[in-house]
mmCIF file of C-alpha atoms and ligand atoms in Angstrom:
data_model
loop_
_atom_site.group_PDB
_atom_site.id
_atom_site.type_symbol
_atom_site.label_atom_id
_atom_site.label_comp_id
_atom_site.label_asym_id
_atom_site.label_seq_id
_atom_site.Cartn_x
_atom_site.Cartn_y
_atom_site.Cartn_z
ATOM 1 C CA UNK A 1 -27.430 26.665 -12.109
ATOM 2 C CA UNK A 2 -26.134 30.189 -10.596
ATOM 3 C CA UNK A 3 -24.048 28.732 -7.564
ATOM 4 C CA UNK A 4 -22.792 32.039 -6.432
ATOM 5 C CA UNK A 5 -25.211 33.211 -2.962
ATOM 6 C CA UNK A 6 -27.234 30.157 -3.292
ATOM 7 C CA UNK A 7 -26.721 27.502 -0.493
ATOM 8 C CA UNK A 8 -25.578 23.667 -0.505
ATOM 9 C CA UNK A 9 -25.746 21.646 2.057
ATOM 10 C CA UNK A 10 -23.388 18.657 2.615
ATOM 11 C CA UNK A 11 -23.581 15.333 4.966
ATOM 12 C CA UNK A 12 -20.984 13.586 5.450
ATOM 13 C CA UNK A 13 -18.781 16.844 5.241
ATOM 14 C CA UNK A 14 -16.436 15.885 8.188
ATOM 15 C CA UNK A 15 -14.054 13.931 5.969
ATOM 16 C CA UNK A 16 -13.344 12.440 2.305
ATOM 17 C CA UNK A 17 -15.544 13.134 -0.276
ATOM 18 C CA UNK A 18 -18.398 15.423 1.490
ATOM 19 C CA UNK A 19 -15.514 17.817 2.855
ATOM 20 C CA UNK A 20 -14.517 17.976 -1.336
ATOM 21 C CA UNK A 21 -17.898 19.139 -2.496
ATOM 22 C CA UNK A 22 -18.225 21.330 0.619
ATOM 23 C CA UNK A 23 -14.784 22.982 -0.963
ATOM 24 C CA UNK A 24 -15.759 23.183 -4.342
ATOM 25 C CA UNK A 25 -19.516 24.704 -3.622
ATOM 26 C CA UNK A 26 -17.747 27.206 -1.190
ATOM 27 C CA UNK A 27 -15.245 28.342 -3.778
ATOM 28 C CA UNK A 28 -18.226 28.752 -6.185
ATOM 29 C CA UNK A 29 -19.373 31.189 -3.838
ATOM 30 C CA UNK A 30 -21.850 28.850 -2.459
ATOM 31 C CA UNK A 31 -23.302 29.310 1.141
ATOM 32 C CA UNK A 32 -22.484 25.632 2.731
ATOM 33 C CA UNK A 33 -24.286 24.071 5.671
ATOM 34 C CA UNK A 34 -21.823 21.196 6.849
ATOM 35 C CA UNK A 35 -23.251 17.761 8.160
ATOM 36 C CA UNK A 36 -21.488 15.504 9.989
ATOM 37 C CA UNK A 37 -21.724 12.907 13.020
ATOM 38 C CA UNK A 38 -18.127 13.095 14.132
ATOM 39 C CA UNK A 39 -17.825 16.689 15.314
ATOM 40 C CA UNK A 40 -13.852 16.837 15.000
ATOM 41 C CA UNK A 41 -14.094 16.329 11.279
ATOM 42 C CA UNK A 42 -16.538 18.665 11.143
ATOM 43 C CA UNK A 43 -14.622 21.499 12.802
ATOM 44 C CA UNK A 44 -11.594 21.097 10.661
ATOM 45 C CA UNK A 45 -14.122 21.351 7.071
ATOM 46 C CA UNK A 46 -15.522 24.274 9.122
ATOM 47 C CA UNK A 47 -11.896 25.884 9.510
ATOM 48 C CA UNK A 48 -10.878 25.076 6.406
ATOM 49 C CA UNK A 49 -14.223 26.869 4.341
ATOM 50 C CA UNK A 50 -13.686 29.843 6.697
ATOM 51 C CA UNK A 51 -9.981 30.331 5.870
ATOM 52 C CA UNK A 52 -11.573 30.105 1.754
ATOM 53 C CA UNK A 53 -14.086 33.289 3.195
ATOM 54 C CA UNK A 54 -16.535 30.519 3.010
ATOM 55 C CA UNK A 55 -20.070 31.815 4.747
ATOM 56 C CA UNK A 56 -20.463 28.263 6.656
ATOM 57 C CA UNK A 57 -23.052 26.934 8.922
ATOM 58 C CA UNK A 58 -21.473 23.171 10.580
ATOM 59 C CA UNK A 59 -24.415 21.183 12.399
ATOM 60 C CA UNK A 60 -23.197 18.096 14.540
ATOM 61 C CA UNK A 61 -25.624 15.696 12.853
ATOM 62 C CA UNK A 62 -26.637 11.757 12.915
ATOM 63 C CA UNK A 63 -28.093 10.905 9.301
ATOM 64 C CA UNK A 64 -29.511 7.769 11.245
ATOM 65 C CA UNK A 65 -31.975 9.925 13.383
ATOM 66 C CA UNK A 66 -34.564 11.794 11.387
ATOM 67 C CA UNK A 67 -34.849 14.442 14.410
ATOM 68 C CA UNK A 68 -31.437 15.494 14.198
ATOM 69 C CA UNK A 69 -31.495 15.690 9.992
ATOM 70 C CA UNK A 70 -34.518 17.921 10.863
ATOM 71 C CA UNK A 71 -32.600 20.176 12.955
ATOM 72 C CA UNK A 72 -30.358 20.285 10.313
ATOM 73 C CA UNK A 73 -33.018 21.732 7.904
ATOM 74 C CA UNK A 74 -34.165 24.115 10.346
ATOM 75 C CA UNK A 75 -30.874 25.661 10.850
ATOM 76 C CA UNK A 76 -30.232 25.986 7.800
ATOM 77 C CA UNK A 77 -33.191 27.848 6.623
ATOM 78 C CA UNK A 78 -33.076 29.994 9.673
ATOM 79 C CA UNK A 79 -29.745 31.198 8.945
ATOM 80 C CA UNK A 80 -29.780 31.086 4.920
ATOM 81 C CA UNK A 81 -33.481 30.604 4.044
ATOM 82 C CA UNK A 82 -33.127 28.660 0.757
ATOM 83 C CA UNK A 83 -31.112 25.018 -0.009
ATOM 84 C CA UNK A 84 -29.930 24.500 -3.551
ATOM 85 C CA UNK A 85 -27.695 21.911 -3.858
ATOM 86 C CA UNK A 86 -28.089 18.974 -1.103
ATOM 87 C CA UNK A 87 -25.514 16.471 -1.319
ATOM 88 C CA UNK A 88 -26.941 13.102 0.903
ATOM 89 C CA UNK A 89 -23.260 12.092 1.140
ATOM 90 C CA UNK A 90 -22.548 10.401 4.552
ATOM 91 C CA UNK A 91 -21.615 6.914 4.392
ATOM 92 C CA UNK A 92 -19.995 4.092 6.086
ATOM 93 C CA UNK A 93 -18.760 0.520 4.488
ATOM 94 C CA UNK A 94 -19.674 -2.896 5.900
ATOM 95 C CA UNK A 95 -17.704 -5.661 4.221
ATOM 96 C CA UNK A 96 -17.704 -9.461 5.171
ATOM 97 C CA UNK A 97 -19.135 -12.574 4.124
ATOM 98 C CA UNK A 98 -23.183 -11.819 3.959
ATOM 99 C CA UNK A 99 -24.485 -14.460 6.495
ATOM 100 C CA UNK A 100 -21.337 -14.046 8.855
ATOM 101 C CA UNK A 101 -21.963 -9.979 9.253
ATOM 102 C CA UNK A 102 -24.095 -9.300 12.808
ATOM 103 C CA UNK A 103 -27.521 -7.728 12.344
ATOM 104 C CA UNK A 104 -25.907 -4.440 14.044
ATOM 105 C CA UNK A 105 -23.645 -4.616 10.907
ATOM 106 C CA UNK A 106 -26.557 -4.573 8.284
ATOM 107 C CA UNK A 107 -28.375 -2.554 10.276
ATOM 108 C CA UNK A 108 -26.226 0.494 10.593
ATOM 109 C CA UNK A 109 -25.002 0.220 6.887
ATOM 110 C CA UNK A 110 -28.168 0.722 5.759
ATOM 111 C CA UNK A 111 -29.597 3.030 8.125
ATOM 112 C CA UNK A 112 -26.129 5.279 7.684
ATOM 113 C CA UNK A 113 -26.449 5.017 3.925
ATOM 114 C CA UNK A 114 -29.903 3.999 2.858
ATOM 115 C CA UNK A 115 -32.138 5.404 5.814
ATOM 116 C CA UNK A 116 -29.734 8.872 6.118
ATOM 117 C CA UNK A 117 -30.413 9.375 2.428
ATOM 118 C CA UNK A 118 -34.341 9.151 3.218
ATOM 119 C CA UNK A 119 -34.468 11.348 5.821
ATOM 120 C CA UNK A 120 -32.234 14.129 3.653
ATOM 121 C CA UNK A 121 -35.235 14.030 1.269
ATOM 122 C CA UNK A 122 -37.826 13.977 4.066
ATOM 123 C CA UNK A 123 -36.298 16.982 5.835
ATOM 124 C CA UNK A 124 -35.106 19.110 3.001
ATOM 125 C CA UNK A 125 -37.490 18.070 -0.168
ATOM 126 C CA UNK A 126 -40.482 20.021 0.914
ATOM 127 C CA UNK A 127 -38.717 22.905 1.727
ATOM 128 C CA UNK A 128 -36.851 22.856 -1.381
ATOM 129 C CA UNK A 129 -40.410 22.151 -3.545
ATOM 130 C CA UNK A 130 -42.268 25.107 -1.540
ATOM 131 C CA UNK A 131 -39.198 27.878 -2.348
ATOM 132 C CA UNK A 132 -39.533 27.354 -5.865
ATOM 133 C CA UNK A 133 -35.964 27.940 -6.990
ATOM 134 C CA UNK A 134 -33.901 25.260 -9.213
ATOM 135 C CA UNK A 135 -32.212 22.635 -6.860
ATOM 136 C CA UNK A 136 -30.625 19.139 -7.638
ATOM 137 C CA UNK A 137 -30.236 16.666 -5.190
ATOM 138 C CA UNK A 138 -27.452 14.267 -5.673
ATOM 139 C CA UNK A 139 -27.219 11.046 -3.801
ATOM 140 C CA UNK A 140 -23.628 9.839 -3.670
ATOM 141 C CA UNK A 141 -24.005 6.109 -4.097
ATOM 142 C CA UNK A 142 -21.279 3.866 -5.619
ATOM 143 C CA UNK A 143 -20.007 2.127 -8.277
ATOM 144 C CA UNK A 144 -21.301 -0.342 -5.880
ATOM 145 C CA UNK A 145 -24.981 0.620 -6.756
ATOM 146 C CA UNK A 146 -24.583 -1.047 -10.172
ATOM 147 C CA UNK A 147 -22.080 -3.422 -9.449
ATOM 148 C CA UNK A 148 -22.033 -6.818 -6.935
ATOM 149 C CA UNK A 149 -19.017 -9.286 -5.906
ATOM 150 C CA UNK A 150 -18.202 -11.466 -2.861
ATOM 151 C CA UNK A 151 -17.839 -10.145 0.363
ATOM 152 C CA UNK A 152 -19.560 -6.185 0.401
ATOM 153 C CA UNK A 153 -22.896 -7.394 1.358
ATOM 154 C CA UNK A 154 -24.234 -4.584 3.527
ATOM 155 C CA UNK A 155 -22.681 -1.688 0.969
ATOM 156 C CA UNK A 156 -23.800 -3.342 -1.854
ATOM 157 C CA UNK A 157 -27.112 -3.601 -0.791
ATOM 158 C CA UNK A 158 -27.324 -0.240 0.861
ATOM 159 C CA UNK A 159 -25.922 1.355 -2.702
ATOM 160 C CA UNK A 160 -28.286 -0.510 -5.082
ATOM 161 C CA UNK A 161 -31.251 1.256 -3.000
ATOM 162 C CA UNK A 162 -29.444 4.189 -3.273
ATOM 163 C CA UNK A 163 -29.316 3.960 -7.060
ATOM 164 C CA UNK A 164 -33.098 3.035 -7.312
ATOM 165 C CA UNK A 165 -34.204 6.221 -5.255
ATOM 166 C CA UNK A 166 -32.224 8.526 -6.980
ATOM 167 C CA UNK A 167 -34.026 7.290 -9.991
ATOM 168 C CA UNK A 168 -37.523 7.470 -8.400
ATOM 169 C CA UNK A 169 -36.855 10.830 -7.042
ATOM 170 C CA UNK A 170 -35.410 11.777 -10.208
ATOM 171 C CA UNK A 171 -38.805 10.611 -11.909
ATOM 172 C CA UNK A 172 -41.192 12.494 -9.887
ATOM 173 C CA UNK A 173 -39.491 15.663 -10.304
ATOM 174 C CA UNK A 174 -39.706 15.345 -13.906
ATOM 175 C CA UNK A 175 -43.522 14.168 -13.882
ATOM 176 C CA UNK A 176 -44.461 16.670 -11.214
ATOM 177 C CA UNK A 177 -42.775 19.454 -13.051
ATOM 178 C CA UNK A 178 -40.950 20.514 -10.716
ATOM 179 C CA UNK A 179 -37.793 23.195 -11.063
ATOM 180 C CA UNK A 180 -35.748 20.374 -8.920
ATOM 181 C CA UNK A 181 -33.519 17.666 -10.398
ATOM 182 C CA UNK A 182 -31.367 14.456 -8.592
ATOM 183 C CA UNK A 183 -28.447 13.344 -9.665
ATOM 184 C CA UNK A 184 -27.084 10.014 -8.580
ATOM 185 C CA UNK A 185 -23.323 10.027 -7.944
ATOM 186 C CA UNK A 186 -21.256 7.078 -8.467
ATOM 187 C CA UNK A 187 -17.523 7.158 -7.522
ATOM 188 C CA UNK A 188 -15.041 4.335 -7.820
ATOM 189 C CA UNK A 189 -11.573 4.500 -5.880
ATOM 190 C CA UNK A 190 -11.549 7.973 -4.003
ATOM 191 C CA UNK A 191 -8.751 8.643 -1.435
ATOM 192 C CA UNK A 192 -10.667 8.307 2.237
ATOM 193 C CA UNK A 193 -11.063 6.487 4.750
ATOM 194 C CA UNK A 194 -14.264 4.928 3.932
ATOM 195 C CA UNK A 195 -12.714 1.085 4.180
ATOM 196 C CA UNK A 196 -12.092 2.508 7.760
ATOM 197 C CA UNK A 197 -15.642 3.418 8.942
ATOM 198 C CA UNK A 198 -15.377 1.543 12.012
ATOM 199 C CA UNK A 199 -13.619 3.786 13.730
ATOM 200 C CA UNK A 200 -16.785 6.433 13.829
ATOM 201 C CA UNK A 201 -18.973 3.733 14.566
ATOM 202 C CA UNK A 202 -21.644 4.358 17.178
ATOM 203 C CA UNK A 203 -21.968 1.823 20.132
ATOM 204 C CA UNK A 204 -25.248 1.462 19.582
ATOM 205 C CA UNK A 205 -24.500 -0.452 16.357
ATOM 206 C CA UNK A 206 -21.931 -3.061 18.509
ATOM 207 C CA UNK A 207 -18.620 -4.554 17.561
ATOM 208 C CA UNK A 208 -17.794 -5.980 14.590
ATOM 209 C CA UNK A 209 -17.464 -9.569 14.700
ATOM 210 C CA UNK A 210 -14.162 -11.556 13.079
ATOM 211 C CA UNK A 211 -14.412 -13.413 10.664
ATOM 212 C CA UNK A 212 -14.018 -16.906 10.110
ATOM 213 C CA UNK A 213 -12.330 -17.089 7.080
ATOM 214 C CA UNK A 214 -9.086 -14.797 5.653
ATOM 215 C CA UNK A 215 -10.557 -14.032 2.159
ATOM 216 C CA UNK A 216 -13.370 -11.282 3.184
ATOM 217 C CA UNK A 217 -10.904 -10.052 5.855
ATOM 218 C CA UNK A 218 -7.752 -9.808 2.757
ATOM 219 C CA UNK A 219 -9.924 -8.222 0.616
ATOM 220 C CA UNK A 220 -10.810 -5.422 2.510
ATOM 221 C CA UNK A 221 -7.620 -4.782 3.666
ATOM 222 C CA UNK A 222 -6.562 -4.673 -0.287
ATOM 223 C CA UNK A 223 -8.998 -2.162 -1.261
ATOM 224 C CA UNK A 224 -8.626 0.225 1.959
ATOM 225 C CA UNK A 225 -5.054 0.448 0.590
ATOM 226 C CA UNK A 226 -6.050 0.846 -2.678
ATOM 227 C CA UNK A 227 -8.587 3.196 -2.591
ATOM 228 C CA UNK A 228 -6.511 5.330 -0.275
ATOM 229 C CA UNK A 229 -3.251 5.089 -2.234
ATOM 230 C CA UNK A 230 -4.266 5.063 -5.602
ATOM 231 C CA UNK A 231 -7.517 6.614 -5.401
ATOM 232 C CA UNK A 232 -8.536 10.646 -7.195
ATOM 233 C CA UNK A 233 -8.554 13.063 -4.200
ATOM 234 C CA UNK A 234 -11.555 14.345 -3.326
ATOM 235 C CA UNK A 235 -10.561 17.783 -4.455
ATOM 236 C CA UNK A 236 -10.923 16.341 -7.912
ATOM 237 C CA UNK A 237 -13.462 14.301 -7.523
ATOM 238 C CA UNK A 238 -15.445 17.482 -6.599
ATOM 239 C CA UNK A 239 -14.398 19.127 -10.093
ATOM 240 C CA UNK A 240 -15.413 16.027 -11.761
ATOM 241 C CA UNK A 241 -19.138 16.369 -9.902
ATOM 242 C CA UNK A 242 -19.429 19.978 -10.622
ATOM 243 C CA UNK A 243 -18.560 19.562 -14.224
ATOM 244 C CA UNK A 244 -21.039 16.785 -14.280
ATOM 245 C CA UNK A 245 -23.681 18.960 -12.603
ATOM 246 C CA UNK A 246 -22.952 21.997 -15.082
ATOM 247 C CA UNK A 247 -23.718 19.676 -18.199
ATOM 248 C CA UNK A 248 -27.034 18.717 -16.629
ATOM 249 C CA UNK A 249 -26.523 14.805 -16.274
ATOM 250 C CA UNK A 250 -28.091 12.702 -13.815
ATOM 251 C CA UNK A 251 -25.851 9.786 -13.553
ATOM 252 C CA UNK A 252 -22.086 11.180 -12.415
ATOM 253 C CA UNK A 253 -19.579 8.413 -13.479
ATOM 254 C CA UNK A 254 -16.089 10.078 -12.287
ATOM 255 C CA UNK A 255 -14.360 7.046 -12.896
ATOM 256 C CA UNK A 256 -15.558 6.178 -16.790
ATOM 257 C CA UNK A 257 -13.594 3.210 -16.808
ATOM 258 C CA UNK A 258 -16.230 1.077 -14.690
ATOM 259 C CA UNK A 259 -18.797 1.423 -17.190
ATOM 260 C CA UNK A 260 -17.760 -1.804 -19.189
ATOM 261 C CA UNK A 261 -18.510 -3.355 -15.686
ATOM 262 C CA UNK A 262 -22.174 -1.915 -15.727
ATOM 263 C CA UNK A 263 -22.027 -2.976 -19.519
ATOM 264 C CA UNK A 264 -20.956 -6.880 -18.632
ATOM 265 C CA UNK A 265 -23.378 -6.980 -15.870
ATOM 266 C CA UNK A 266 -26.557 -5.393 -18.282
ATOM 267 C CA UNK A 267 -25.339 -8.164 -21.101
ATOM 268 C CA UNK A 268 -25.226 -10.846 -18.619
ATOM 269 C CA UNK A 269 -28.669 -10.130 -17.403
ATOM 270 C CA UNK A 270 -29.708 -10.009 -21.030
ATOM 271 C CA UNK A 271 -28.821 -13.579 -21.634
ATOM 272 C CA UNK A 272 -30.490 -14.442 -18.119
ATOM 273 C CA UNK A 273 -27.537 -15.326 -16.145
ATOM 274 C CA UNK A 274 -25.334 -13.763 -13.398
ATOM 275 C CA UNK A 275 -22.244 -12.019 -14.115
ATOM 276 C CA UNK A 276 -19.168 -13.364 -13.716
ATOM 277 C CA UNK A 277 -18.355 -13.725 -10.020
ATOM 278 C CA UNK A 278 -14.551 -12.307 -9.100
ATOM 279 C CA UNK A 279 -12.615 -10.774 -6.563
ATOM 280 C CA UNK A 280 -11.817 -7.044 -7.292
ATOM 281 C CA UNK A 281 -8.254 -7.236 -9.297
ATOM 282 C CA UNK A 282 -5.243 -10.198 -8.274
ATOM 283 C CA UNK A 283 -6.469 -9.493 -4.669
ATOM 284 C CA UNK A 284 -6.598 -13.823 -3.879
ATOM 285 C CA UNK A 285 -2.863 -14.341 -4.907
ATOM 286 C CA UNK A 286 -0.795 -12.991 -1.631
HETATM 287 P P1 NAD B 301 -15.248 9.073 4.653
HETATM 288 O O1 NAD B 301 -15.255 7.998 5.676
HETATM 289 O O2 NAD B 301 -14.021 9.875 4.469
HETATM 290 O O3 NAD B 301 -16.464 10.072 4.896
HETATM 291 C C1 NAD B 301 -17.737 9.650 5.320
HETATM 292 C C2 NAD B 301 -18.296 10.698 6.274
HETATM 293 O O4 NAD B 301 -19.634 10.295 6.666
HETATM 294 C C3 NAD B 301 -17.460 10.802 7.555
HETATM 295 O O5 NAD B 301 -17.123 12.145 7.825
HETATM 296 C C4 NAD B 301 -18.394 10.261 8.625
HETATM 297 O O6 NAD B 301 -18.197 10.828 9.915
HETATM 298 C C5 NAD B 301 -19.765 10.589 8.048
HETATM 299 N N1 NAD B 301 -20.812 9.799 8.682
HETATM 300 C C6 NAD B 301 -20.812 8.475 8.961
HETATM 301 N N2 NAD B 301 -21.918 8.138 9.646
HETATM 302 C C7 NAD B 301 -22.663 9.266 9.764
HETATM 303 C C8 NAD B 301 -23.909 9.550 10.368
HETATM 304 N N3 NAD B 301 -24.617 8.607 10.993
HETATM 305 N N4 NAD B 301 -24.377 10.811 10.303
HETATM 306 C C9 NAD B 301 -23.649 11.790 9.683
HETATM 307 N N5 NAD B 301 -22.453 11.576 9.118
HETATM 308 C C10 NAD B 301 -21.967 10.331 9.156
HETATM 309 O O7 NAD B 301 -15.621 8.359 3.289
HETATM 310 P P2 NAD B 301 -15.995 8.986 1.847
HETATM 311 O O8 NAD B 301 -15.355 8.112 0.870
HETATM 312 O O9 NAD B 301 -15.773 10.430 1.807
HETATM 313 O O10 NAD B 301 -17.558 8.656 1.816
HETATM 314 C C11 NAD B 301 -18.537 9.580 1.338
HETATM 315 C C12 NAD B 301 -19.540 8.827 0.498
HETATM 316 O O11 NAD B 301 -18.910 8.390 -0.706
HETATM 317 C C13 NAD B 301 -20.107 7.572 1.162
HETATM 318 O O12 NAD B 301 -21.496 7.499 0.909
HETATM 319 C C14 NAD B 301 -19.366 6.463 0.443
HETATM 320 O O13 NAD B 301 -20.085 5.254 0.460
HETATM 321 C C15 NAD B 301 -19.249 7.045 -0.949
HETATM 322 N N6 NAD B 301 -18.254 6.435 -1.831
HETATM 323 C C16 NAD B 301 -16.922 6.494 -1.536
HETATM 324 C C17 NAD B 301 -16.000 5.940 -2.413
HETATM 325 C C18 NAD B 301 -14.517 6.001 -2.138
HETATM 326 O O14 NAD B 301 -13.743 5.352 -2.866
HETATM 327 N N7 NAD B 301 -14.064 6.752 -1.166
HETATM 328 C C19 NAD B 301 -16.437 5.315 -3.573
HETATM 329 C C20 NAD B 301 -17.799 5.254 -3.845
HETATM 330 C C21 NAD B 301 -18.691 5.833 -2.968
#
């Protein structure tokens, strides 16, 4: 695709990974329309694409409420008339023992990341099918799409259906003939906050409970550190996802290295049992 004057739109954009692609698409001469609930994040990406000369549209919007995706898609054909690239980004993480987390807990996790995916397509699809032009709709889900282990029940879960649409939509806009493609995007340890959601979560969706038990709560604290110490930046996981776009492939794997873990899991399944059940790295020893 020809990025330069054609328009991507980005939710989730406020922070991490979503303010990355909006970065890279901008500096590809991209028109971006930034999407994000927490409006603070979202006027620093705005700041930052317009310093870049980035033409930039930011819309305060909750990916949990179809109405305000929908506004979304309204202003940004009003203003730019055409969506290219839409990256259904926005996320949170729910970690915890799977019959300890509240309903509140499953329920935003998946409405954030499975639901806010849903109404992306809803809002922007048939917009996107009636202009004509050659679009690609990536759906950032996770290594955690392909993946399970102890203690990420509400991510997991919400990232395996995000895997499974991406291939559906994927499907239809091959069969249908369609000029549009999806791409499903599956990071491993990028540098944000995500192990920190809470702290945008909506009252709506409660408190988080504690836990009972120090393994769930150890974990999480391991990876947050991890994946903000040690993880790529988003900067280059952007590069990674644009050079994955630009050779046409539909799964984007910026961390290769987890693919013997999709491997193990695939020959595991072959011979009919689970695969092997660990905590992510030495994680139990403090
Ligand atoms: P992040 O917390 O930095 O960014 C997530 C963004 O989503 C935030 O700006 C947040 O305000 C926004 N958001 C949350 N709820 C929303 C809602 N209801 N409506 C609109 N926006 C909302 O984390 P990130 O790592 O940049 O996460 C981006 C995506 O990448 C998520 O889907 C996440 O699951 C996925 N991911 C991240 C990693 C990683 O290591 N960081 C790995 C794999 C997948």
């Amino acid at each position: 695709m020809q990025y330069a004057q054609k328009v991507a739109v980005v939710t989730g954009a406020g922070s991490g990974i979503g303010r990355g692609l909006a970065g890279k698409a901008g500096s590809l001469g991209m028109k971006v329309v930034a999407c994000d609930i927490d409006r603070n994040g979202l006027k620093a990406t705005e700041e930052d694409l317009k310093q870049q000369g980035v033409d930039v549209l930011s819309v305060q919007t909750d990916v949990t409420d179809y109405n305000s995706v929908a506004n979304a898609a309204d202003a940004a054909y009003a203003r730019f008339g055409r969506v290219n690239l839409l990256f259904n980004n926005a996320g949170v993480l729910v970690s915890g023992i799977s019959w300890e987390r509240s309903l509140e807990d499953w329920r935003w996790n998946l409405d954030v990341n499975v639901m806010g995916v849903i109404h992306g397509i809803k809002a922007f699809v048939p917009r996107m099918v009636a202009g004509g032009e050659e679009g690609i709709v990536v759906n950032t889900a996770s290594v955690g799409g392909l993946t399970a282990g102890p203690f990420m029940g509400p991510y997991t879960t919400s990232k395996f259906a995000v895997v499974g649409l991406t291939e559906t939509l994927h499907a239809e806009f091959v069969v249908l003939g369609l000029k549009l493609r999806a791409a499903c995007l599956c990071p491993g340890e990028v540098s944000t906050r995500i192990f920190r959601s809470e702290r945008i979560r909506p009252e709506k969706f409660g408190v988080r409970a504690e836990s009972s038990r120090q393994e769930d709560v150890k974990m999480h604290e391991y990876l947050a550190n991890f994946v903000e110490g040690k993880g790529i930046t988003p900067a280059e996981l952007a590069e990674r996802v644009f050079a994955a776009l630009d050779a046409g492939k539909f799964w984007i794997f910026p961390h290769p290295d987890f693919k013997k873990a999709f491997t193990e899991r695939y020959e595991a399944m072959m011979k009919d049992e689970a695969v092997r059940a660990r905590l992510p790295r030495q994680v139990t020893k403090s």
